[in-house]
Amino acid sequence: MNRILIPNPILFGATPPEGAVLPVTADLGGLDQYLALGLVGPAATVEVAEGAGWAALSYPHLLTAGQTLRLRRSDPQPTLTTLLMLAPVADLPPDGTGTTPAFVVSTDLDGYQTIEGAEITLDAEGYQTITNATATADADGYQTVKES
């Protein structure tokens, strides 16, 4: 299976002596299936643990849920160390939740929107109310409609 990977580095400066510990989870952005490629910048140590004990990371390394990543750097200089990483592209709908949104909004060339999936009613003057949504107005009075 081909996966699309995009650059998603981790930048870090000096850490406490015990390091910065990052659990690898299957949650969105949880580092699962990220590919660690190497370090650039001031010297640092990157270790991985799966269960008990830490081992130096050898590159390239595919992170998997259940592992723990530890970043350690004692050098206090302001230049950051970069852990080069590639992240898998998530196959999510535009709302980013992993669920299919009820509303699909499209905009025509004149800027008018059509909201598919909206349940509407018309009043006597022709104004629409979306009955399965809530609206939030900004400081200028423009509304953002969200599924309710």
mmCIF file with all atom_site columns, C-alpha atoms in Angstrom:
data_model
loop_
_atom_site.group_PDB
_atom_site.id
_atom_site.type_symbol
_atom_site.label_atom_id
_atom_site.label_alt_id
_atom_site.label_comp_id
_atom_site.label_asym_id
_atom_site.label_entity_id
_atom_site.label_seq_id
_atom_site.pdbx_PDB_ins_code
_atom_site.Cartn_x
_atom_site.Cartn_y
_atom_site.Cartn_z
_atom_site.occupancy
_atom_site.B_iso_or_equiv
_atom_site.pdbx_formal_charge
_atom_site.auth_seq_id
_atom_site.auth_comp_id
_atom_site.auth_asym_id
_atom_site.auth_atom_id
_atom_site.pdbx_PDB_model_num
ATOM 1   C CA . MET A 1 1   ? 0.000   0.000  0.000  1.00 0.00 ? 1   MET A CA 1
ATOM 2   C CA . ASN A 1 2   ? 1.347   3.433  -0.921 1.00 0.00 ? 2   ASN A CA 1
ATOM 3   C CA . ARG A 1 3   ? 1.147   6.070  1.791  1.00 0.00 ? 3   ARG A CA 1
ATOM 4   C CA . ILE A 1 4   ? 1.480   9.785  1.305  1.00 0.00 ? 4   ILE A CA 1
ATOM 5   C CA . LEU A 1 5   ? 3.966   11.267 3.773  1.00 0.00 ? 5   LEU A CA 1
ATOM 6   C CA . ILE A 1 6   ? 4.562   14.960 4.409  1.00 0.00 ? 6   ILE A CA 1
ATOM 7   C CA . PRO A 1 7   ? 7.350   16.709 6.359  1.00 0.00 ? 7   PRO A CA 1
ATOM 8   C CA . ASN A 1 8   ? 6.370   17.300 9.983  1.00 0.00 ? 8   ASN A CA 1
ATOM 9   C CA . PRO A 1 9   ? 9.566   17.911 11.999 1.00 0.00 ? 9   PRO A CA 1
ATOM 10  C CA . ILE A 1 10  ? 9.844   18.242 15.764 1.00 0.00 ? 10  ILE A CA 1
ATOM 11  C CA . LEU A 1 11  ? 11.967  21.210 16.872 1.00 0.00 ? 11  LEU A CA 1
ATOM 12  C CA . PHE A 1 12  ? 13.325  21.341 20.407 1.00 0.00 ? 12  PHE A CA 1
ATOM 13  C CA . GLY A 1 13  ? 15.802  23.164 22.560 1.00 0.00 ? 13  GLY A CA 1
ATOM 14  C CA . ALA A 1 14  ? 17.379  22.251 25.884 1.00 0.00 ? 14  ALA A CA 1
ATOM 15  C CA . THR A 1 15  ? 15.376  19.714 27.869 1.00 0.00 ? 15  THR A CA 1
ATOM 16  C CA . PRO A 1 16  ? 15.365  18.752 31.537 1.00 0.00 ? 16  PRO A CA 1
ATOM 17  C CA . PRO A 1 17  ? 17.882  15.979 32.348 1.00 0.00 ? 17  PRO A CA 1
ATOM 18  C CA . GLU A 1 18  ? 15.110  13.356 32.120 1.00 0.00 ? 18  GLU A CA 1
ATOM 19  C CA . GLY A 1 19  ? 14.241  14.626 28.618 1.00 0.00 ? 19  GLY A CA 1
ATOM 20  C CA . ALA A 1 20  ? 10.964  15.411 26.930 1.00 0.00 ? 20  ALA A CA 1
ATOM 21  C CA . VAL A 1 21  ? 8.841   12.266 26.787 1.00 0.00 ? 21  VAL A CA 1
ATOM 22  C CA . LEU A 1 22  ? 6.264   11.854 24.019 1.00 0.00 ? 22  LEU A CA 1
ATOM 23  C CA . PRO A 1 23  ? 3.907   8.863  24.044 1.00 0.00 ? 23  PRO A CA 1
ATOM 24  C CA . VAL A 1 24  ? 3.107   7.484  20.589 1.00 0.00 ? 24  VAL A CA 1
ATOM 25  C CA . THR A 1 25  ? -0.636  6.985  20.191 1.00 0.00 ? 25  THR A CA 1
ATOM 26  C CA . ALA A 1 26  ? -2.969  6.084  17.342 1.00 0.00 ? 26  ALA A CA 1
ATOM 27  C CA . ASP A 1 27  ? -4.863  9.360  17.866 1.00 0.00 ? 27  ASP A CA 1
ATOM 28  C CA . LEU A 1 28  ? -4.758  11.976 15.130 1.00 0.00 ? 28  LEU A CA 1
ATOM 29  C CA . GLY A 1 29  ? -1.344  13.657 15.481 1.00 0.00 ? 29  GLY A CA 1
ATOM 30  C CA . GLY A 1 30  ? -0.238  11.036 18.025 1.00 0.00 ? 30  GLY A CA 1
ATOM 31  C CA . LEU A 1 31  ? 2.956   10.170 16.076 1.00 0.00 ? 31  LEU A CA 1
ATOM 32  C CA . ASP A 1 32  ? 1.745   6.681  15.093 1.00 0.00 ? 32  ASP A CA 1
ATOM 33  C CA . GLN A 1 33  ? 3.173   5.780  11.662 1.00 0.00 ? 33  GLN A CA 1
ATOM 34  C CA . TYR A 1 34  ? 5.488   8.826  11.644 1.00 0.00 ? 34  TYR A CA 1
ATOM 35  C CA . LEU A 1 35  ? 8.859   8.105  10.094 1.00 0.00 ? 35  LEU A CA 1
ATOM 36  C CA . ALA A 1 36  ? 11.866  9.513  12.016 1.00 0.00 ? 36  ALA A CA 1
ATOM 37  C CA . LEU A 1 37  ? 14.704  10.316 9.603  1.00 0.00 ? 37  LEU A CA 1
ATOM 38  C CA . GLY A 1 38  ? 17.449  11.903 11.693 1.00 0.00 ? 38  GLY A CA 1
ATOM 39  C CA . LEU A 1 39  ? 18.637  14.977 13.584 1.00 0.00 ? 39  LEU A CA 1
ATOM 40  C CA . VAL A 1 40  ? 19.857  18.341 12.351 1.00 0.00 ? 40  VAL A CA 1
ATOM 41  C CA . GLY A 1 41  ? 21.358  21.061 14.531 1.00 0.00 ? 41  GLY A CA 1
ATOM 42  C CA . PRO A 1 42  ? 22.876  20.997 18.012 1.00 0.00 ? 42  PRO A CA 1
ATOM 43  C CA . ALA A 1 43  ? 23.659  17.533 19.387 1.00 0.00 ? 43  ALA A CA 1
ATOM 44  C CA . ALA A 1 44  ? 20.773  15.708 21.015 1.00 0.00 ? 44  ALA A CA 1
ATOM 45  C CA . THR A 1 45  ? 19.719  12.193 21.890 1.00 0.00 ? 45  THR A CA 1
ATOM 46  C CA . VAL A 1 46  ? 16.531  10.553 20.673 1.00 0.00 ? 46  VAL A CA 1
ATOM 47  C CA . GLU A 1 47  ? 15.495  7.285  22.278 1.00 0.00 ? 47  GLU A CA 1
ATOM 48  C CA . VAL A 1 48  ? 12.533  4.990  21.960 1.00 0.00 ? 48  VAL A CA 1
ATOM 49  C CA . ALA A 1 49  ? 10.945  2.636  24.462 1.00 0.00 ? 49  ALA A CA 1
ATOM 50  C CA . GLU A 1 50  ? 8.363   -0.036 24.025 1.00 0.00 ? 50  GLU A CA 1
ATOM 51  C CA . GLY A 1 51  ? 7.651   -1.216 27.511 1.00 0.00 ? 51  GLY A CA 1
ATOM 52  C CA . ALA A 1 52  ? 10.639  -0.975 29.860 1.00 0.00 ? 52  ALA A CA 1
ATOM 53  C CA . GLY A 1 53  ? 14.043  0.402  28.880 1.00 0.00 ? 53  GLY A CA 1
ATOM 54  C CA . TRP A 1 54  ? 15.240  3.033  26.436 1.00 0.00 ? 54  TRP A CA 1
ATOM 55  C CA . ALA A 1 55  ? 17.179  2.362  23.219 1.00 0.00 ? 55  ALA A CA 1
ATOM 56  C CA . ALA A 1 56  ? 18.869  4.868  20.937 1.00 0.00 ? 56  ALA A CA 1
ATOM 57  C CA . LEU A 1 57  ? 16.784  5.496  17.854 1.00 0.00 ? 57  LEU A CA 1
ATOM 58  C CA . SER A 1 58  ? 18.350  4.265  14.627 1.00 0.00 ? 58  SER A CA 1
ATOM 59  C CA . TYR A 1 59  ? 17.207  5.965  11.441 1.00 0.00 ? 59  TYR A CA 1
ATOM 60  C CA . PRO A 1 60  ? 14.981  5.601  9.611  1.00 0.00 ? 60  PRO A CA 1
ATOM 61  C CA . HIS A 1 61  ? 12.546  4.463  12.303 1.00 0.00 ? 61  HIS A CA 1
ATOM 62  C CA . LEU A 1 62  ? 8.791   3.983  11.914 1.00 0.00 ? 62  LEU A CA 1
ATOM 63  C CA . LEU A 1 63  ? 7.023   4.903  15.149 1.00 0.00 ? 63  LEU A CA 1
ATOM 64  C CA . THR A 1 64  ? 4.096   2.742  16.228 1.00 0.00 ? 64  THR A CA 1
ATOM 65  C CA . ALA A 1 65  ? 1.386   3.183  18.834 1.00 0.00 ? 65  ALA A CA 1
ATOM 66  C CA . GLY A 1 66  ? 2.519   1.973  22.254 1.00 0.00 ? 66  GLY A CA 1
ATOM 67  C CA . GLN A 1 67  ? 6.074   3.226  21.880 1.00 0.00 ? 67  GLN A CA 1
ATOM 68  C CA . THR A 1 68  ? 7.424   6.231  23.770 1.00 0.00 ? 68  THR A CA 1
ATOM 69  C CA . LEU A 1 69  ? 9.822   8.766  22.305 1.00 0.00 ? 69  LEU A CA 1
ATOM 70  C CA . ARG A 1 70  ? 12.324  10.627 24.502 1.00 0.00 ? 70  ARG A CA 1
ATOM 71  C CA . LEU A 1 71  ? 14.162  13.740 23.314 1.00 0.00 ? 71  LEU A CA 1
ATOM 72  C CA . ARG A 1 72  ? 17.176  14.906 25.354 1.00 0.00 ? 72  ARG A CA 1
ATOM 73  C CA . ARG A 1 73  ? 19.416  17.886 24.823 1.00 0.00 ? 73  ARG A CA 1
ATOM 74  C CA . SER A 1 74  ? 21.586  19.670 27.389 1.00 0.00 ? 74  SER A CA 1
ATOM 75  C CA . ASP A 1 75  ? 23.027  22.405 25.140 1.00 0.00 ? 75  ASP A CA 1
ATOM 76  C CA . PRO A 1 76  ? 21.305  25.704 26.116 1.00 0.00 ? 76  PRO A CA 1
ATOM 77  C CA . GLN A 1 77  ? 22.141  27.626 22.914 1.00 0.00 ? 77  GLN A CA 1
ATOM 78  C CA . PRO A 1 78  ? 19.118  29.244 21.220 1.00 0.00 ? 78  PRO A CA 1
ATOM 79  C CA . THR A 1 79  ? 19.471  27.269 17.980 1.00 0.00 ? 79  THR A CA 1
ATOM 80  C CA . LEU A 1 80  ? 16.902  24.471 17.909 1.00 0.00 ? 80  LEU A CA 1
ATOM 81  C CA . THR A 1 81  ? 17.541  20.830 17.145 1.00 0.00 ? 81  THR A CA 1
ATOM 82  C CA . THR A 1 82  ? 15.303  19.397 14.446 1.00 0.00 ? 82  THR A CA 1
ATOM 83  C CA . LEU A 1 83  ? 14.106  15.804 14.469 1.00 0.00 ? 83  LEU A CA 1
ATOM 84  C CA . LEU A 1 84  ? 13.264  15.248 10.806 1.00 0.00 ? 84  LEU A CA 1
ATOM 85  C CA . MET A 1 85  ? 9.948   13.418 10.576 1.00 0.00 ? 85  MET A CA 1
ATOM 86  C CA . LEU A 1 86  ? 7.517   12.429 7.869  1.00 0.00 ? 86  LEU A CA 1
ATOM 87  C CA . ALA A 1 87  ? 3.857   12.172 8.851  1.00 0.00 ? 87  ALA A CA 1
ATOM 88  C CA . PRO A 1 88  ? 1.154   10.185 7.069  1.00 0.00 ? 88  PRO A CA 1
ATOM 89  C CA . VAL A 1 89  ? -1.577  12.256 5.491  1.00 0.00 ? 89  VAL A CA 1
ATOM 90  C CA . ALA A 1 90  ? -4.846  11.556 7.259  1.00 0.00 ? 90  ALA A CA 1
ATOM 91  C CA . ASP A 1 91  ? -7.767  10.684 5.017  1.00 0.00 ? 91  ASP A CA 1
ATOM 92  C CA . LEU A 1 92  ? -10.381 12.835 6.728  1.00 0.00 ? 92  LEU A CA 1
ATOM 93  C CA . PRO A 1 93  ? -13.335 14.859 5.518  1.00 0.00 ? 93  PRO A CA 1
ATOM 94  C CA . PRO A 1 94  ? -12.937 18.641 5.472  1.00 0.00 ? 94  PRO A CA 1
ATOM 95  C CA . ASP A 1 95  ? -14.222 19.074 9.043  1.00 0.00 ? 95  ASP A CA 1
ATOM 96  C CA . GLY A 1 96  ? -11.207 17.089 10.355 1.00 0.00 ? 96  GLY A CA 1
ATOM 97  C CA . THR A 1 97  ? -13.190 14.966 12.792 1.00 0.00 ? 97  THR A CA 1
ATOM 98  C CA . GLY A 1 98  ? -13.045 11.602 11.093 1.00 0.00 ? 98  GLY A CA 1
ATOM 99  C CA . THR A 1 99  ? -16.820 11.594 10.707 1.00 0.00 ? 99  THR A CA 1
ATOM 100 C CA . THR A 1 100 ? -18.762 12.590 7.634  1.00 0.00 ? 100 THR A CA 1
ATOM 101 C CA . PRO A 1 101 ? -20.152 16.089 8.091  1.00 0.00 ? 101 PRO A CA 1
ATOM 102 C CA . ALA A 1 102 ? -23.899 16.578 7.653  1.00 0.00 ? 102 ALA A CA 1
ATOM 103 C CA . PHE A 1 103 ? -23.316 19.961 5.965  1.00 0.00 ? 103 PHE A CA 1
ATOM 104 C CA . VAL A 1 104 ? -21.408 20.386 2.736  1.00 0.00 ? 104 VAL A CA 1
ATOM 105 C CA . VAL A 1 105 ? -20.867 24.045 1.886  1.00 0.00 ? 105 VAL A CA 1
ATOM 106 C CA . SER A 1 106 ? -20.089 25.192 -1.637 1.00 0.00 ? 106 SER A CA 1
ATOM 107 C CA . THR A 1 107 ? -19.612 28.760 -2.857 1.00 0.00 ? 107 THR A CA 1
ATOM 108 C CA . ASP A 1 108 ? -20.470 30.014 -6.334 1.00 0.00 ? 108 ASP A CA 1
ATOM 109 C CA . LEU A 1 109 ? -18.471 32.570 -8.355 1.00 0.00 ? 109 LEU A CA 1
ATOM 110 C CA . ASP A 1 110 ? -20.425 35.475 -6.804 1.00 0.00 ? 110 ASP A CA 1
ATOM 111 C CA . GLY A 1 111 ? -19.648 34.304 -3.258 1.00 0.00 ? 111 GLY A CA 1
ATOM 112 C CA . TYR A 1 112 ? -23.101 32.923 -2.453 1.00 0.00 ? 112 TYR A CA 1
ATOM 113 C CA . GLN A 1 113 ? -23.124 29.728 -0.444 1.00 0.00 ? 113 GLN A CA 1
ATOM 114 C CA . THR A 1 114 ? -25.177 26.594 -0.819 1.00 0.00 ? 114 THR A CA 1
ATOM 115 C CA . ILE A 1 115 ? -25.379 24.378 2.257  1.00 0.00 ? 115 ILE A CA 1
ATOM 116 C CA . GLU A 1 116 ? -26.247 20.794 1.362  1.00 0.00 ? 116 GLU A CA 1
ATOM 117 C CA . GLY A 1 117 ? -27.708 18.772 4.222  1.00 0.00 ? 117 GLY A CA 1
ATOM 118 C CA . ALA A 1 118 ? -29.312 21.826 5.800  1.00 0.00 ? 118 ALA A CA 1
ATOM 119 C CA . GLU A 1 119 ? -32.949 21.630 6.832  1.00 0.00 ? 119 GLU A CA 1
ATOM 120 C CA . ILE A 1 120 ? -34.563 24.997 6.170  1.00 0.00 ? 120 ILE A CA 1
ATOM 121 C CA . THR A 1 121 ? -37.813 26.841 6.701  1.00 0.00 ? 121 THR A CA 1
ATOM 122 C CA . LEU A 1 122 ? -38.881 30.054 4.956  1.00 0.00 ? 122 LEU A CA 1
ATOM 123 C CA . ASP A 1 123 ? -40.697 32.875 6.701  1.00 0.00 ? 123 ASP A CA 1
ATOM 124 C CA . ALA A 1 124 ? -43.333 35.091 5.012  1.00 0.00 ? 124 ALA A CA 1
ATOM 125 C CA . GLU A 1 125 ? -40.647 37.504 3.751  1.00 0.00 ? 125 GLU A CA 1
ATOM 126 C CA . GLY A 1 126 ? -38.498 34.758 2.212  1.00 0.00 ? 126 GLY A CA 1
ATOM 127 C CA . TYR A 1 127 ? -35.770 34.619 4.861  1.00 0.00 ? 127 TYR A CA 1
ATOM 128 C CA . GLN A 1 128 ? -34.401 31.164 5.564  1.00 0.00 ? 128 GLN A CA 1
ATOM 129 C CA . THR A 1 129 ? -33.825 29.555 8.936  1.00 0.00 ? 129 THR A CA 1
ATOM 130 C CA . ILE A 1 130 ? -31.640 26.470 9.136  1.00 0.00 ? 130 ILE A CA 1
ATOM 131 C CA . THR A 1 131 ? -33.392 24.306 11.705 1.00 0.00 ? 131 THR A CA 1
ATOM 132 C CA . ASN A 1 132 ? -30.640 21.711 12.229 1.00 0.00 ? 132 ASN A CA 1
ATOM 133 C CA . ALA A 1 133 ? -27.869 24.242 12.915 1.00 0.00 ? 133 ALA A CA 1
ATOM 134 C CA . THR A 1 134 ? -26.628 26.887 15.294 1.00 0.00 ? 134 THR A CA 1
ATOM 135 C CA . ALA A 1 135 ? -25.236 30.214 14.141 1.00 0.00 ? 135 ALA A CA 1
ATOM 136 C CA . THR A 1 136 ? -22.525 32.338 15.724 1.00 0.00 ? 136 THR A CA 1
ATOM 137 C CA . ALA A 1 137 ? -22.165 35.985 14.680 1.00 0.00 ? 137 ALA A CA 1
ATOM 138 C CA . ASP A 1 138 ? -18.798 37.742 14.536 1.00 0.00 ? 138 ASP A CA 1
ATOM 139 C CA . ALA A 1 139 ? -18.194 41.406 15.494 1.00 0.00 ? 139 ALA A CA 1
ATOM 140 C CA . ASP A 1 140 ? -19.417 42.571 12.053 1.00 0.00 ? 140 ASP A CA 1
ATOM 141 C CA . GLY A 1 141 ? -22.620 40.521 12.215 1.00 0.00 ? 141 GLY A CA 1
ATOM 142 C CA . TYR A 1 142 ? -21.569 37.812 9.758  1.00 0.00 ? 142 TYR A CA 1
ATOM 143 C CA . GLN A 1 143 ? -22.727 34.386 10.833 1.00 0.00 ? 143 GLN A CA 1
ATOM 144 C CA . THR A 1 144 ? -20.964 31.050 10.854 1.00 0.00 ? 144 THR A CA 1
ATOM 145 C CA . VAL A 1 145 ? -23.352 28.120 10.725 1.00 0.00 ? 145 VAL A CA 1
ATOM 146 C CA . LYS A 1 146 ? -22.522 24.825 12.399 1.00 0.00 ? 146 LYS A CA 1
ATOM 147 C CA . GLU A 1 147 ? -24.408 21.560 12.447 1.00 0.00 ? 147 GLU A CA 1
ATOM 148 C CA . SER A 1 148 ? -26.309 21.074 15.687 1.00 0.00 ? 148 SER A CA 1
#
